[in-house]
JSON list of C-alpha atoms in Angstrom, two decimals:
[
{"chain": "A", "resi": 1, "resn": "MET", "atom": "CA", "xyz": [-9.37, 13.52, 11.20]},
{"chain": "A", "resi": 2, "resn": "LEU", "atom": "CA", "xyz": [-11.10, 11.47, 9.95]},
{"chain": "A", "resi": 3, "resn": "LEU", "atom": "CA", "xyz": [-11.06, 9.95, 6.08]},
{"chain": "A", "resi": 4, "resn": "HIS", "atom": "CA", "xyz": [-13.82, 7.91, 4.67]},
{"chain": "A", "resi": 5, "resn": "LYS", "atom": "CA", "xyz": [-13.05, 5.42, 1.67]},
{"chain": "A", "resi": 6, "resn": "GLY", "atom": "CA", "xyz": [-12.65, 7.09, -1.43]},
{"chain": "A", "resi": 7, "resn": "GLU", "atom": "CA", "xyz": [-11.60, 10.07, -0.19]},
{"chain": "A", "resi": 8, "resn": "THR", "atom": "CA", "xyz": [-8.44, 12.14, -1.18]},
{"chain": "A", "resi": 9, "resn": "LEU", "atom": "CA", "xyz": [-6.17, 12.82, 1.70]},
{"chain": "A", "resi": 10, "resn": "PHE", "atom": "CA", "xyz": [-4.04, 15.20, -0.98]},
{"chain": "A", "resi": 11, "resn": "ARG", "atom": "CA", "xyz": [-3.08, 15.53, -4.23]},
{"chain": "A", "resi": 12, "resn": "GLN", "atom": "CA", "xyz": [-0.55, 15.12, -6.61]},
{"chain": "A", "resi": 13, "resn": "GLY", "atom": "CA", "xyz": [2.04, 18.27, -6.70]},
{"chain": "A", "resi": 14, "resn": "GLU", "atom": "CA", "xyz": [-0.08, 19.88, -3.86]},
{"chain": "A", "resi": 15, "resn": "THR", "atom": "CA", "xyz": [2.65, 21.14, -0.83]},
{"chain": "A", "resi": 16, "resn": "GLY", "atom": "CA", "xyz": [1.63, 20.82, 2.64]},
{"chain": "A", "resi": 17, "resn": "PRO", "atom": "CA", "xyz": [1.36, 19.18, 6.01]},
{"chain": "A", "resi": 18, "resn": "LEU", "atom": "CA", "xyz": [3.25, 15.53, 6.57]},
{"chain": "A", "resi": 19, "resn": "TYR", "atom": "CA", "xyz": [0.08, 13.25, 8.05]},
{"chain": "A", "resi": 20, "resn": "ARG", "atom": "CA", "xyz": [0.35, 10.47, 10.18]},
{"chain": "A", "resi": 21, "resn": "ILE", "atom": "CA", "xyz": [-1.47, 7.39, 9.84]},
{"chain": "A", "resi": 22, "resn": "ARG", "atom": "CA", "xyz": [-3.46, 5.91, 13.39]},
{"chain": "A", "resi": 23, "resn": "SER", "atom": "CA", "xyz": [-5.99, 2.96, 11.47]},
{"chain": "A", "resi": 24, "resn": "GLY", "atom": "CA", "xyz": [-6.67, 2.54, 8.24]},
{"chain": "A", "resi": 25, "resn": "LEU", "atom": "CA", "xyz": [-5.31, 2.19, 4.40]},
{"chain": "A", "resi": 26, "resn": "LEU", "atom": "CA", "xyz": [-4.07, 4.80, 1.98]},
{"chain": "A", "resi": 27, "resn": "LYS", "atom": "CA", "xyz": [-3.44, 4.03, -1.42]},
{"chain": "A", "resi": 28, "resn": "ILE", "atom": "CA", "xyz": [-1.17, 6.29, -3.44]},
{"chain": "A", "resi": 29, "resn": "VAL", "atom": "CA", "xyz": [-2.09, 6.71, -7.10]},
{"chain": "A", "resi": 30, "resn": "ARG", "atom": "CA", "xyz": [0.64, 8.74, -9.20]},
{"chain": "A", "resi": 31, "resn": "ILE", "atom": "CA", "xyz": [-1.46, 10.25, -12.45]},
{"chain": "A", "resi": 32, "resn": "HIS", "atom": "CA", "xyz": [0.92, 10.12, -15.29]},
{"chain": "A", "resi": 33, "resn": "GLU", "atom": "CA", "xyz": [0.97, 13.02, -17.96]},
{"chain": "A", "resi": 34, "resn": "ASP", "atom": "CA", "xyz": [-1.56, 11.23, -20.32]},
{"chain": "A", "resi": 35, "resn": "GLY", "atom": "CA", "xyz": [-4.08, 11.23, -17.20]},
{"chain": "A", "resi": 36, "resn": "HIS", "atom": "CA", "xyz": [-3.78, 7.54, -16.71]},
{"chain": "A", "resi": 37, "resn": "PRO", "atom": "CA", "xyz": [-3.63, 6.88, -13.07]},
{"chain": "A", "resi": 38, "resn": "VAL", "atom": "CA", "xyz": [-1.16, 3.84, -11.32]},
{"chain": "A", "resi": 39, "resn": "LEU", "atom": "CA", "xyz": [-1.15, 2.74, -7.82]},
{"chain": "A", "resi": 40, "resn": "VAL", "atom": "CA", "xyz": [2.45, 2.98, -6.83]},
{"chain": "A", "resi": 41, "resn": "ASN", "atom": "CA", "xyz": [2.12, 2.37, -2.69]},
{"chain": "A", "resi": 42, "resn": "ILE", "atom": "CA", "xyz": [0.17, 1.43, 0.01]},
{"chain": "A", "resi": 43, "resn": "ILE", "atom": "CA", "xyz": [0.11, 3.34, 3.32]},
{"chain": "A", "resi": 44, "resn": "VAL", "atom": "CA", "xyz": [-0.91, 1.22, 6.25]},
{"chain": "A", "resi": 45, "resn": "PRO", "atom": "CA", "xyz": [-1.18, 2.51, 10.00]},
{"chain": "A", "resi": 46, "resn": "GLY", "atom": "CA", "xyz": [1.73, 4.14, 12.14]},
{"chain": "A", "resi": 47, "resn": "GLU", "atom": "CA", "xyz": [3.69, 5.56, 8.95]},
{"chain": "A", "resi": 48, "resn": "THR", "atom": "CA", "xyz": [4.32, 9.05, 8.80]},
{"chain": "A", "resi": 49, "resn": "ILE", "atom": "CA", "xyz": [3.62, 10.45, 5.16]},
{"chain": "A", "resi": 50, "resn": "PRO", "atom": "CA", "xyz": [4.92, 11.52, 2.64]},
{"chain": "A", "resi": 51, "resn": "HIS", "atom": "CA", "xyz": [8.03, 9.61, 2.83]},
{"chain": "A", "resi": 52, "resn": "HIS", "atom": "CA", "xyz": [10.33, 11.53, 0.78]},
{"chain": "A", "resi": 53, "resn": "SER", "atom": "CA", "xyz": [9.64, 14.65, 2.88]},
{"chain": "A", "resi": 54, "resn": "LEU", "atom": "CA", "xyz": [10.43, 13.59, 6.48]},
{"chain": "A", "resi": 55, "resn": "ILE", "atom": "CA", "xyz": [13.87, 15.62, 6.25]},
{"chain": "A", "resi": 56, "resn": "SER", "atom": "CA", "xyz": [12.87, 17.85, 4.12]},
{"chain": "A", "resi": 57, "resn": "PRO", "atom": "CA", "xyz": [9.96, 19.43, 2.10]},
{"chain": "A", "resi": 58, "resn": "LYS", "atom": "CA", "xyz": [8.61, 18.57, -1.26]},
{"chain": "A", "resi": 59, "resn": "GLU", "atom": "CA", "xyz": [5.66, 18.28, -3.11]},
{"chain": "A", "resi": 60, "resn": "TYR", "atom": "CA", "xyz": [3.22, 15.36, -3.02]},
{"chain": "A", "resi": 61, "resn": "TYR", "atom": "CA", "xyz": [4.78, 12.72, -5.09]},
{"chain": "A", "resi": 62, "resn": "GLY", "atom": "CA", "xyz": [1.12, 11.06, -5.83]},
{"chain": "A", "resi": 63, "resn": "THR", "atom": "CA", "xyz": [-2.62, 11.54, -4.52]},
{"chain": "A", "resi": 64, "resn": "ALA", "atom": "CA", "xyz": [-3.38, 9.86, -1.53]},
{"chain": "A", "resi": 65, "resn": "ILE", "atom": "CA", "xyz": [-6.76, 8.16, -1.12]},
{"chain": "A", "resi": 66, "resn": "ALA", "atom": "CA", "xyz": [-8.35, 6.06, 1.69]},
{"chain": "A", "resi": 67, "resn": "LEU", "atom": "CA", "xyz": [-8.60, 2.62, 0.97]},
{"chain": "A", "resi": 68, "resn": "MET", "atom": "CA", "xyz": [-11.30, 2.42, 4.12]},
{"chain": "A", "resi": 69, "resn": "THR", "atom": "CA", "xyz": [-11.94, 4.39, 7.07]},
{"chain": "A", "resi": 70, "resn": "CYS", "atom": "CA", "xyz": [-8.96, 6.31, 7.83]},
{"chain": "A", "resi": 71, "resn": "GLU", "atom": "CA", "xyz": [-7.69, 8.21, 11.80]},
{"chain": "A", "resi": 72, "resn": "ILE", "atom": "CA", "xyz": [-5.27, 10.56, 10.46]},
{"chain": "A", "resi": 73, "resn": "GLU", "atom": "CA", "xyz": [-3.42, 13.00, 12.30]},
{"chain": "A", "resi": 74, "resn": "THR", "atom": "CA", "xyz": [-1.69, 16.11, 10.42]},
{"chain": "A", "resi": 75, "resn": "LEU", "atom": "CA", "xyz": [1.58, 17.21, 11.31]},
{"chain": "A", "resi": 76, "resn": "PRO", "atom": "CA", "xyz": [1.96, 20.52, 10.11]},
{"chain": "A", "resi": 77, "resn": "ALA", "atom": "CA", "xyz": [5.32, 21.11, 8.24]},
{"chain": "A", "resi": 78, "resn": "GLN", "atom": "CA", "xyz": [6.60, 24.21, 9.39]},
{"chain": "A", "resi": 79, "resn": "GLU", "atom": "CA", "xyz": [6.44, 22.63, 13.36]},
{"chain": "A", "resi": 80, "resn": "TRP", "atom": "CA", "xyz": [7.96, 19.31, 12.00]},
{"chain": "A", "resi": 81, "resn": "TYR", "atom": "CA", "xyz": [10.63, 20.36, 10.65]},
{"chain": "A", "resi": 82, "resn": "ALA", "atom": "CA", "xyz": [11.73, 22.79, 13.35]},
{"chain": "A", "resi": 83, "resn": "LYS", "atom": "CA", "xyz": [11.11, 19.74, 15.99]},
{"chain": "A", "resi": 84, "resn": "LEU", "atom": "CA", "xyz": [13.98, 18.23, 13.53]},
{"chain": "A", "resi": 85, "resn": "GLN", "atom": "CA", "xyz": [16.40, 20.83, 14.62]},
{"chain": "A", "resi": 86, "resn": "ARG", "atom": "CA", "xyz": [15.60, 20.92, 17.94]},
{"chain": "A", "resi": 87, "resn": "GLU", "atom": "CA", "xyz": [15.57, 17.51, 19.04]},
{"chain": "A", "resi": 88, "resn": "PRO", "atom": "CA", "xyz": [18.29, 15.07, 17.15]},
{"chain": "A", "resi": 89, "resn": "GLN", "atom": "CA", "xyz": [16.54, 12.23, 18.72]},
{"chain": "A", "resi": 90, "resn": "THR", "atom": "CA", "xyz": [13.77, 12.87, 15.88]},
{"chain": "A", "resi": 91, "resn": "CYS", "atom": "CA", "xyz": [16.61, 11.88, 13.32]},
{"chain": "A", "resi": 92, "resn": "LEU", "atom": "CA", "xyz": [16.51, 8.43, 14.64]},
{"chain": "A", "resi": 93, "resn": "GLU", "atom": "CA", "xyz": [13.10, 7.42, 14.84]},
{"chain": "A", "resi": 94, "resn": "ILE", "atom": "CA", "xyz": [12.38, 8.77, 10.92]},
{"chain": "A", "resi": 95, "resn": "ALA", "atom": "CA", "xyz": [15.34, 6.99, 9.87]},
{"chain": "A", "resi": 96, "resn": "ILE", "atom": "CA", "xyz": [14.28, 3.47, 12.17]},
{"chain": "A", "resi": 97, "resn": "LEU", "atom": "CA", "xyz": [11.05, 4.37, 9.84]},
{"chain": "A", "resi": 98, "resn": "LEU", "atom": "CA", "xyz": [12.71, 5.01, 6.26]},
{"chain": "A", "resi": 99, "resn": "GLU", "atom": "CA", "xyz": [14.32, 1.82, 7.18]},
{"chain": "A", "resi": 100, "resn": "SER", "atom": "CA", "xyz": [10.72, -0.16, 7.91]},
{"chain": "A", "resi": 101, "resn": "LYS", "atom": "CA", "xyz": [9.69, 1.26, 5.03]},
{"chain": "A", "resi": 102, "resn": "LEU", "atom": "CA", "xyz": [12.61, 0.22, 3.01]},
{"chain": "A", "resi": 103, "resn": "ARG", "atom": "CA", "xyz": [12.54, -3.63, 3.79]},
{"chain": "A", "resi": 104, "resn": "MET", "atom": "CA", "xyz": [8.69, -2.81, 3.11]},
{"chain": "A", "resi": 105, "resn": "MET", "atom": "CA", "xyz": [9.62, -1.36, -0.64]},
{"chain": "A", "resi": 106, "resn": "GLN", "atom": "CA", "xyz": [12.58, -4.50, -0.98]},
{"chain": "A", "resi": 107, "resn": "GLN", "atom": "CA", "xyz": [9.93, -7.27, -0.43]},
{"chain": "A", "resi": 108, "resn": "ARG", "atom": "CA", "xyz": [8.02, -5.40, -3.32]},
{"chain": "A", "resi": 109, "resn": "ILE", "atom": "CA", "xyz": [10.55, -5.37, -5.39]},
{"chain": "A", "resi": 110, "resn": "ASP", "atom": "CA", "xyz": [10.59, -9.29, -5.06]},
{"chain": "A", "resi": 111, "resn": "GLN", "atom": "CA", "xyz": [7.31, -9.76, -6.28]},
{"chain": "A", "resi": 112, "resn": "LEU", "atom": "CA", "xyz": [7.55, -7.56, -9.46]},
{"chain": "A", "resi": 113, "resn": "THR", "atom": "CA", "xyz": [10.66, -9.80, -9.98]},
{"chain": "A", "resi": 114, "resn": "GLN", "atom": "CA", "xyz": [9.10, -13.04, -10.34]},
{"chain": "A", "resi": 115, "resn": "LEU", "atom": "CA", "xyz": [9.32, -14.25, -13.72]},
{"chain": "A", "resi": 116, "resn": "ALA", "atom": "CA", "xyz": [5.71, -15.80, -13.48]},
{"chain": "A", "resi": 117, "resn": "PRO", "atom": "CA", "xyz": [2.51, -14.29, -13.14]},
{"chain": "A", "resi": 118, "resn": "ALA", "atom": "CA", "xyz": [0.76, -16.70, -10.61]},
{"chain": "A", "resi": 119, "resn": "ASP", "atom": "CA", "xyz": [4.29, -16.12, -8.24]},
{"chain": "A", "resi": 120, "resn": "LYS", "atom": "CA", "xyz": [3.77, -12.25, -8.28]},
{"chain": "A", "resi": 121, "resn": "LEU", "atom": "CA", "xyz": [0.91, -12.80, -7.07]},
{"chain": "A", "resi": 122, "resn": "ALA", "atom": "CA", "xyz": [1.05, -15.46, -4.72]},
{"chain": "A", "resi": 123, "resn": "LYS", "atom": "CA", "xyz": [3.82, -12.79, -3.17]},
{"chain": "A", "resi": 124, "resn": "LEU", "atom": "CA", "xyz": [1.56, -9.85, -3.38]},
{"chain": "A", "resi": 125, "resn": "GLN", "atom": "CA", "xyz": [-0.56, -11.91, -1.30]},
{"chain": "A", "resi": 126, "resn": "ALA", "atom": "CA", "xyz": [1.60, -13.13, 0.87]},
{"chain": "A", "resi": 127, "resn": "TRP", "atom": "CA", "xyz": [2.84, -9.02, 1.45]},
{"chain": "A", "resi": 128, "resn": "PHE", "atom": "CA", "xyz": [-1.04, -8.13, 2.15]},
{"chain": "A", "resi": 129, "resn": "GLU", "atom": "CA", "xyz": [-1.23, -11.06, 4.81]},
{"chain": "A", "resi": 130, "resn": "ALA", "atom": "CA", "xyz": [2.18, -10.10, 6.45]},
{"chain": "A", "resi": 131, "resn": "TYR", "atom": "CA", "xyz": [1.22, -6.34, 6.45]},
{"chain": "A", "resi": 132, "resn": "ILE", "atom": "CA", "xyz": [-2.52, -5.23, 5.67]},
{"chain": "A", "resi": 133, "resn": "ALA", "atom": "CA", "xyz": [-5.19, -8.47, 7.15]},
{"chain": "A", "resi": 134, "resn": "PRO", "atom": "CA", "xyz": [-7.44, -9.67, 8.08]},
{"chain": "A", "resi": 135, "resn": "ALA", "atom": "CA", "xyz": [-8.35, -7.29, 4.81]},
{"chain": "A", "resi": 136, "resn": "ARG", "atom": "CA", "xyz": [-8.10, -9.27, 1.44]},
{"chain": "A", "resi": 137, "resn": "LEU", "atom": "CA", "xyz": [-6.46, -7.78, -1.20]},
{"chain": "A", "resi": 138, "resn": "THR", "atom": "CA", "xyz": [-10.02, -8.28, -3.51]},
{"chain": "A", "resi": 139, "resn": "ASP", "atom": "CA", "xyz": [-11.66, -6.55, -0.81]},
{"chain": "A", "resi": 140, "resn": "LEU", "atom": "CA", "xyz": [-9.31, -3.22, -1.06]},
{"chain": "A", "resi": 141, "resn": "LEU", "atom": "CA", "xyz": [-7.87, -3.01, -4.80]},
{"chain": "A", "resi": 142, "resn": "THR", "atom": "CA", "xyz": [-9.16, -3.13, -8.15]},
{"chain": "A", "resi": 143, "resn": "GLN", "atom": "CA", "xyz": [-7.93, -6.26, -10.57]},
{"chain": "A", "resi": 144, "resn": "GLU", "atom": "CA", "xyz": [-6.68, -3.06, -12.59]},
{"chain": "A", "resi": 145, "resn": "GLU", "atom": "CA", "xyz": [-4.83, -1.35, -9.30]},
{"chain": "A", "resi": 146, "resn": "ILE", "atom": "CA", "xyz": [-3.49, -5.77, -8.58]},
{"chain": "A", "resi": 147, "resn": "GLY", "atom": "CA", "xyz": [-1.88, -5.19, -11.90]},
{"chain": "A", "resi": 148, "resn": "GLN", "atom": "CA", "xyz": [-0.30, -2.08, -11.69]},
{"chain": "A", "resi": 149, "resn": "PHE", "atom": "CA", "xyz": [0.61, -3.01, -8.60]},
{"chain": "A", "resi": 150, "resn": "ILE", "atom": "CA", "xyz": [2.90, -6.14, -9.72]},
{"chain": "A", "resi": 151, "resn": "GLY", "atom": "CA", "xyz": [2.78, -5.43, -13.42]},
{"chain": "A", "resi": 152, "resn": "LEU", "atom": "CA", "xyz": [0.10, -7.45, -14.90]},
{"chain": "A", "resi": 153, "resn": "ARG", "atom": "CA", "xyz": [-2.61, -6.93, -16.71]},
{"chain": "A", "resi": 154, "resn": "ARG", "atom": "CA", "xyz": [-6.01, -6.53, -15.31]},
{"chain": "A", "resi": 155, "resn": "GLU", "atom": "CA", "xyz": [-7.26, -9.78, -17.64]},
{"chain": "A", "resi": 156, "resn": "THR", "atom": "CA", "xyz": [-4.03, -11.90, -16.19]},
{"chain": "A", "resi": 157, "resn": "VAL", "atom": "CA", "xyz": [-4.85, -11.24, -12.69]},
{"chain": "A", "resi": 158, "resn": "ASN", "atom": "CA", "xyz": [-8.39, -12.36, -13.73]},
{"chain": "A", "resi": 159, "resn": "ARG", "atom": "CA", "xyz": [-7.42, -15.26, -14.82]},
{"chain": "A", "resi": 160, "resn": "LEU", "atom": "CA", "xyz": [-5.02, -15.83, -11.79]},
{"chain": "A", "resi": 161, "resn": "LEU", "atom": "CA", "xyz": [-7.92, -15.19, -9.50]},
{"chain": "A", "resi": 162, "resn": "ARG", "atom": "CA", "xyz": [-10.29, -17.58, -11.14]},
{"chain": "A", "resi": 163, "resn": "ALA", "atom": "CA", "xyz": [-8.06, -20.21, -11.17]},
{"chain": "A", "resi": 164, "resn": "GLN", "atom": "CA", "xyz": [-7.29, -20.25, -7.39]},
{"chain": "A", "resi": 165, "resn": "ALA", "atom": "CA", "xyz": [-11.18, -19.89, -6.31]},
{"chain": "A", "resi": 166, "resn": "GLY", "atom": "CA", "xyz": [-11.02, -22.88, -8.53]},
{"chain": "A", "resi": 167, "resn": "ASN", "atom": "CA", "xyz": [-8.16, -24.97, -7.15]},
{"chain": "A", "resi": 168, "resn": "ARG", "atom": "CA", "xyz": [-9.89, -23.81, -3.27]},
{"chain": "A", "resi": 169, "resn": "ALA", "atom": "CA", "xyz": [-13.46, -25.33, -4.95]},
{"chain": "A", "resi": 170, "resn": "ALA", "atom": "CA", "xyz": [-11.43, -28.38, -5.82]},
{"chain": "A", "resi": 171, "resn": "LEU", "atom": "CA", "xyz": [-9.46, -28.51, -2.69]},
{"chain": "A", "resi": 172, "resn": "GLN", "atom": "CA", "xyz": [-12.98, -28.07, -0.23]},
{"chain": "A", "resi": 173, "resn": "VAL", "atom": "CA", "xyz": [-14.45, -30.93, -2.81]},
{"chain": "A", "resi": 174, "resn": "ARG", "atom": "CA", "xyz": [-11.56, -33.53, -1.83]},
{"chain": "A", "resi": 175, "resn": "GLU", "atom": "CA", "xyz": [-11.96, -32.37, 1.73]},
{"chain": "A", "resi": 176, "resn": "ASP", "atom": "CA", "xyz": [-15.34, -33.20, 1.83]},
{"chain": "A", "resi": 177, "resn": "ASN", "atom": "CA", "xyz": [-15.32, -36.50, -0.47]},
{"chain": "A", "resi": 178, "resn": "LYS", "atom": "CA", "xyz": [-12.59, -37.70, 2.60]},
{"chain": "A", "resi": 179, "resn": "ARG", "atom": "CA", "xyz": [-14.72, -37.03, 5.40]},
{"chain": "A", "resi": 180, "resn": "ARG", "atom": "CA", "xyz": [-17.95, -38.97, 4.28]},
{"chain": "A", "resi": 181, "resn": "ARG", "atom": "CA", "xyz": [-15.57, -42.20, 3.67]}
]
């Protein structure tokens, strides 16, 4: 199935099938009791979601929304869990998938544990480059979502992004001046 930017794959609290992301990116947004949405994860190609239902069924933890056009394969829950019973090798594949996701999440924890806001943003940008390139962070996420993802206020993210842009511009001016000499 194709899911276009902004379309919802599933909603928090619902139950249903599992999905394999063939291409594109999804964001997982958790809605708190007060109605406030928080970005909690980004799903990349090759992942099967929801992660917490790969071995046993559970309602969806958050709402999955396409960040760009996605090609998604639906994996009916009954067939998925029956396959686990028939084919123990599939459990090993799931363990490897979860191990990969755990490593990705460990890198995300590194982002959150940085003390300086600029370091948090730099780590997120490096993570994005490693897992999501060539798309740029600011092409896919709002400043509010970036802040939610790394524990900063939107205003702080805005200030840091402006500073980075200013630094890039200053470097470009220096390089241009060197070439003229």
